């Protein structure tokens, strides 16, 4: 009889604990946040004269470590409107403000990333993919 009473009490307690669960979910609040990007692109002069150049880069060994690093360094230069480095073709395409950036400064930026990178055959273009030699 004692075992029956003990089992009954345990069963009643187990049922009461499992049936009385208050499963309240945490309240989730969403907040709209306005994100403003402060980029160097905002500092570009819309009235400036922009030139486009293409040039080869020798010495790159990977797309992420080499090409993207060079691309980011050139894109951060004051006066550079856009910079794209294609690892597969070993080609860089840069659009820049001629009063702030020169082909020499682009070459210097590339070679400062690492000594193994060499700029080859830099030429001005009207549109990327066409050729017009730079001095």
PDB file of C-alpha atoms in Angstrom:
ATOM      1  CA  UNK A   1       0.000   0.000   0.000  1.00  0.00           C
ATOM      2  CA  UNK A   2       2.857   2.335   0.772  1.00  0.00           C
ATOM      3  CA  UNK A   3       4.298   1.780  -2.715  1.00  0.00           C
ATOM      4  CA  UNK A   4       0.923   2.512  -4.259  1.00  0.00           C
ATOM      5  CA  UNK A   5       0.649   5.819  -2.364  1.00  0.00           C
ATOM      6  CA  UNK A   6       4.190   6.822  -3.347  1.00  0.00           C
ATOM      7  CA  UNK A   7       3.570   5.987  -7.019  1.00  0.00           C
ATOM      8  CA  UNK A   8       0.274   7.860  -6.939  1.00  0.00           C
ATOM      9  CA  UNK A   9       1.900  10.980  -5.483  1.00  0.00           C
ATOM     10  CA  UNK A  10       4.732  10.823  -8.038  1.00  0.00           C
ATOM     11  CA  UNK A  11       2.225  10.364 -10.885  1.00  0.00           C
ATOM     12  CA  UNK A  12       0.090  13.283  -9.700  1.00  0.00           C
ATOM     13  CA  UNK A  13       3.130  15.523  -9.329  1.00  0.00           C
ATOM     14  CA  UNK A  14       4.425  14.546 -12.783  1.00  0.00           C
ATOM     15  CA  UNK A  15       1.048  15.241 -14.391  1.00  0.00           C
ATOM     16  CA  UNK A  16       0.706  18.576 -12.601  1.00  0.00           C
ATOM     17  CA  UNK A  17       4.191  19.744 -13.589  1.00  0.00           C
ATOM     18  CA  UNK A  18       3.838  18.743 -17.243  1.00  0.00           C
ATOM     19  CA  UNK A  19       0.302  20.021 -17.708  1.00  0.00           C
ATOM     20  CA  UNK A  20       0.858  23.407 -16.065  1.00  0.00           C
ATOM     21  CA  UNK A  21       3.710  24.559 -18.231  1.00  0.00           C
ATOM     22  CA  UNK A  22       3.405  28.175 -19.140  1.00  0.00           C
ATOM     23  CA  UNK A  23       5.142  28.264 -22.500  1.00  0.00           C
ATOM     24  CA  UNK A  24       5.441  31.953 -23.065  1.00  0.00           C
ATOM     25  CA  UNK A  25       7.579  32.951 -26.013  1.00  0.00           C
ATOM     26  CA  UNK A  26       9.974  35.832 -25.657  1.00  0.00           C
ATOM     27  CA  UNK A  27       8.697  39.023 -27.198  1.00  0.00           C
ATOM     28  CA  UNK A  28      10.495  39.914 -30.405  1.00  0.00           C
ATOM     29  CA  UNK A  29      10.635  43.556 -31.326  1.00  0.00           C
ATOM     30  CA  UNK A  30      11.734  44.825 -34.697  1.00  0.00           C
ATOM     31  CA  UNK A  31      13.173  48.265 -35.094  1.00  0.00           C
ATOM     32  CA  UNK A  32      13.634  50.067 -38.380  1.00  0.00           C
ATOM     33  CA  UNK A  33      17.113  51.513 -38.610  1.00  0.00           C
ATOM     34  CA  UNK A  34      18.147  53.920 -41.309  1.00  0.00           C
ATOM     35  CA  UNK A  35      21.633  53.076 -42.460  1.00  0.00           C
ATOM     36  CA  UNK A  36      23.608  55.754 -44.198  1.00  0.00           C
ATOM     37  CA  UNK A  37      26.787  54.852 -46.035  1.00  0.00           C
ATOM     38  CA  UNK A  38      29.478  57.458 -45.996  1.00  0.00           C
ATOM     39  CA  UNK A  39      31.658  56.572 -48.917  1.00  0.00           C
ATOM     40  CA  UNK A  40      34.320  58.384 -50.840  1.00  0.00           C
ATOM     41  CA  UNK A  41      31.995  58.222 -53.831  1.00  0.00           C
ATOM     42  CA  UNK A  42      30.003  61.078 -52.285  1.00  0.00           C
ATOM     43  CA  UNK A  43      33.124  63.261 -52.466  1.00  0.00           C
ATOM     44  CA  UNK A  44      33.529  62.795 -56.222  1.00  0.00           C
ATOM     45  CA  UNK A  45      33.080  65.922 -58.278  1.00  0.00           C
ATOM     46  CA  UNK A  46      30.305  65.401 -60.859  1.00  0.00           C
ATOM     47  CA  UNK A  47      31.847  68.135 -63.040  1.00  0.00           C
ATOM     48  CA  UNK A  48      35.322  66.581 -63.103  1.00  0.00           C
ATOM     49  CA  UNK A  49      36.911  65.086 -66.194  1.00  0.00           C
ATOM     50  CA  UNK A  50      37.101  61.343 -65.769  1.00  0.00           C
ATOM     51  CA  UNK A  51      39.475  59.096 -67.668  1.00  0.00           C
ATOM     52  CA  UNK A  52      39.364  55.340 -68.045  1.00  0.00           C
ATOM     53  CA  UNK A  53      42.454  53.155 -68.191  1.00  0.00           C
ATOM     54  CA  UNK A  54      43.064  49.464 -68.557  1.00  0.00           C
ATOM     55  CA  UNK A  55      46.294  47.722 -67.647  1.00  0.00           C
ATOM     56  CA  UNK A  56      47.667  44.293 -66.965  1.00  0.00           C
ATOM     57  CA  UNK A  57      48.920  43.221 -63.569  1.00  0.00           C
ATOM     58  CA  UNK A  58      51.598  40.540 -63.367  1.00  0.00           C
ATOM     59  CA  UNK A  59      52.382  38.624 -60.194  1.00  0.00           C
ATOM     60  CA  UNK A  60      48.876  37.881 -58.951  1.00  0.00           C
ATOM     61  CA  UNK A  61      48.449  34.340 -57.629  1.00  0.00           C
ATOM     62  CA  UNK A  62      44.851  34.340 -56.365  1.00  0.00           C
ATOM     63  CA  UNK A  63      41.534  36.093 -56.889  1.00  0.00           C
ATOM     64  CA  UNK A  64      40.677  36.944 -53.290  1.00  0.00           C
ATOM     65  CA  UNK A  65      44.047  37.749 -51.769  1.00  0.00           C
ATOM     66  CA  UNK A  66      45.678  39.457 -54.731  1.00  0.00           C
ATOM     67  CA  UNK A  67      43.078  40.826 -57.138  1.00  0.00           C
ATOM     68  CA  UNK A  68      40.557  41.959 -54.503  1.00  0.00           C
ATOM     69  CA  UNK A  69      43.251  43.599 -52.378  1.00  0.00           C
ATOM     70  CA  UNK A  70      44.583  45.589 -55.333  1.00  0.00           C
ATOM     71  CA  UNK A  71      41.034  46.502 -56.368  1.00  0.00           C
ATOM     72  CA  UNK A  72      40.180  47.764 -52.866  1.00  0.00           C
ATOM     73  CA  UNK A  73      43.381  49.816 -52.602  1.00  0.00           C
ATOM     74  CA  UNK A  74      42.736  51.564 -55.918  1.00  0.00           C
ATOM     75  CA  UNK A  75      39.027  52.088 -55.132  1.00  0.00           C
ATOM     76  CA  UNK A  76      39.971  53.864 -51.873  1.00  0.00           C
ATOM     77  CA  UNK A  77      42.158  56.385 -53.674  1.00  0.00           C
ATOM     78  CA  UNK A  78      40.763  59.913 -53.632  1.00  0.00           C
ATOM     79  CA  UNK A  79      39.404  60.664 -57.101  1.00  0.00           C
ATOM     80  CA  UNK A  80      38.890  57.060 -58.205  1.00  0.00           C
ATOM     81  CA  UNK A  81      35.327  56.591 -59.372  1.00  0.00           C
ATOM     82  CA  UNK A  82      35.542  52.836 -59.978  1.00  0.00           C
ATOM     83  CA  UNK A  83      38.154  50.100 -59.938  1.00  0.00           C
ATOM     84  CA  UNK A  84      37.810  46.512 -61.096  1.00  0.00           C
ATOM     85  CA  UNK A  85      40.520  43.853 -61.196  1.00  0.00           C
ATOM     86  CA  UNK A  86      39.814  40.655 -63.117  1.00  0.00           C
ATOM     87  CA  UNK A  87      42.080  37.886 -61.849  1.00  0.00           C
ATOM     88  CA  UNK A  88      41.405  35.507 -64.755  1.00  0.00           C
ATOM     89  CA  UNK A  89      42.452  37.976 -67.450  1.00  0.00           C
ATOM     90  CA  UNK A  90      44.997  39.736 -65.168  1.00  0.00           C
ATOM     91  CA  UNK A  91      43.383  43.040 -66.196  1.00  0.00           C
ATOM     92  CA  UNK A  92      42.565  46.152 -64.160  1.00  0.00           C
ATOM     93  CA  UNK A  93      39.966  48.711 -65.271  1.00  0.00           C
ATOM     94  CA  UNK A  94      39.930  52.052 -63.455  1.00  0.00           C
ATOM     95  CA  UNK A  95      37.893  55.232 -63.932  1.00  0.00           C
ATOM     96  CA  UNK A  96      39.367  58.264 -62.186  1.00  0.00           C
ATOM     97  CA  UNK A  97      39.343  62.061 -61.897  1.00  0.00           C
ATOM     98  CA  UNK A  98      42.287  63.291 -63.990  1.00  0.00           C
ATOM     99  CA  UNK A  99      42.892  66.254 -61.665  1.00  0.00           C
ATOM    100  CA  UNK A 100      43.414  63.994 -58.623  1.00  0.00           C
ATOM    101  CA  UNK A 101      44.801  60.727 -59.987  1.00  0.00           C
ATOM    102  CA  UNK A 102      47.439  59.973 -62.591  1.00  0.00           C
ATOM    103  CA  UNK A 103      48.404  56.726 -64.316  1.00  0.00           C
ATOM    104  CA  UNK A 104      51.654  56.880 -62.337  1.00  0.00           C
ATOM    105  CA  UNK A 105      49.801  57.066 -59.008  1.00  0.00           C
ATOM    106  CA  UNK A 106      47.703  54.045 -60.011  1.00  0.00           C
ATOM    107  CA  UNK A 107      50.858  52.112 -60.834  1.00  0.00           C
ATOM    108  CA  UNK A 108      52.441  53.192 -57.554  1.00  0.00           C
ATOM    109  CA  UNK A 109      49.385  52.019 -55.607  1.00  0.00           C
ATOM    110  CA  UNK A 110      49.517  48.591 -57.255  1.00  0.00           C
ATOM    111  CA  UNK A 111      53.222  48.115 -56.592  1.00  0.00           C
ATOM    112  CA  UNK A 112      52.857  49.286 -52.963  1.00  0.00           C
ATOM    113  CA  UNK A 113      50.424  46.429 -52.255  1.00  0.00           C
ATOM    114  CA  UNK A 114      53.298  43.980 -52.841  1.00  0.00           C
ATOM    115  CA  UNK A 115      56.637  44.117 -54.631  1.00  0.00           C
ATOM    116  CA  UNK A 116      55.695  41.169 -56.840  1.00  0.00           C
ATOM    117  CA  UNK A 117      52.935  43.067 -58.675  1.00  0.00           C
ATOM    118  CA  UNK A 118      53.952  44.768 -61.901  1.00  0.00           C
ATOM    119  CA  UNK A 119      51.783  47.007 -64.095  1.00  0.00           C
ATOM    120  CA  UNK A 120      52.028  46.278 -67.827  1.00  0.00           C
ATOM    121  CA  UNK A 121      50.577  47.954 -70.933  1.00  0.00           C
ATOM    122  CA  UNK A 122      48.583  50.790 -69.330  1.00  0.00           C
ATOM    123  CA  UNK A 123      46.356  52.500 -71.891  1.00  0.00           C
ATOM    124  CA  UNK A 124      43.469  54.959 -71.902  1.00  0.00           C
ATOM    125  CA  UNK A 125      40.152  53.776 -73.251  1.00  0.00           C
ATOM    126  CA  UNK A 126      36.860  55.422 -74.122  1.00  0.00           C
ATOM    127  CA  UNK A 127      34.969  52.353 -72.963  1.00  0.00           C
ATOM    128  CA  UNK A 128      36.386  49.355 -71.181  1.00  0.00           C
ATOM    129  CA  UNK A 129      37.457  46.823 -73.783  1.00  0.00           C
ATOM    130  CA  UNK A 130      38.846  49.340 -76.376  1.00  0.00           C
ATOM    131  CA  UNK A 131      42.475  50.489 -76.753  1.00  0.00           C
ATOM    132  CA  UNK A 132      44.023  53.991 -76.864  1.00  0.00           C
ATOM    133  CA  UNK A 133      47.680  54.181 -75.705  1.00  0.00           C
ATOM    134  CA  UNK A 134      48.744  56.446 -72.838  1.00  0.00           C
ATOM    135  CA  UNK A 135      51.997  58.436 -73.249  1.00  0.00           C
TER     136      UNK A 135
END
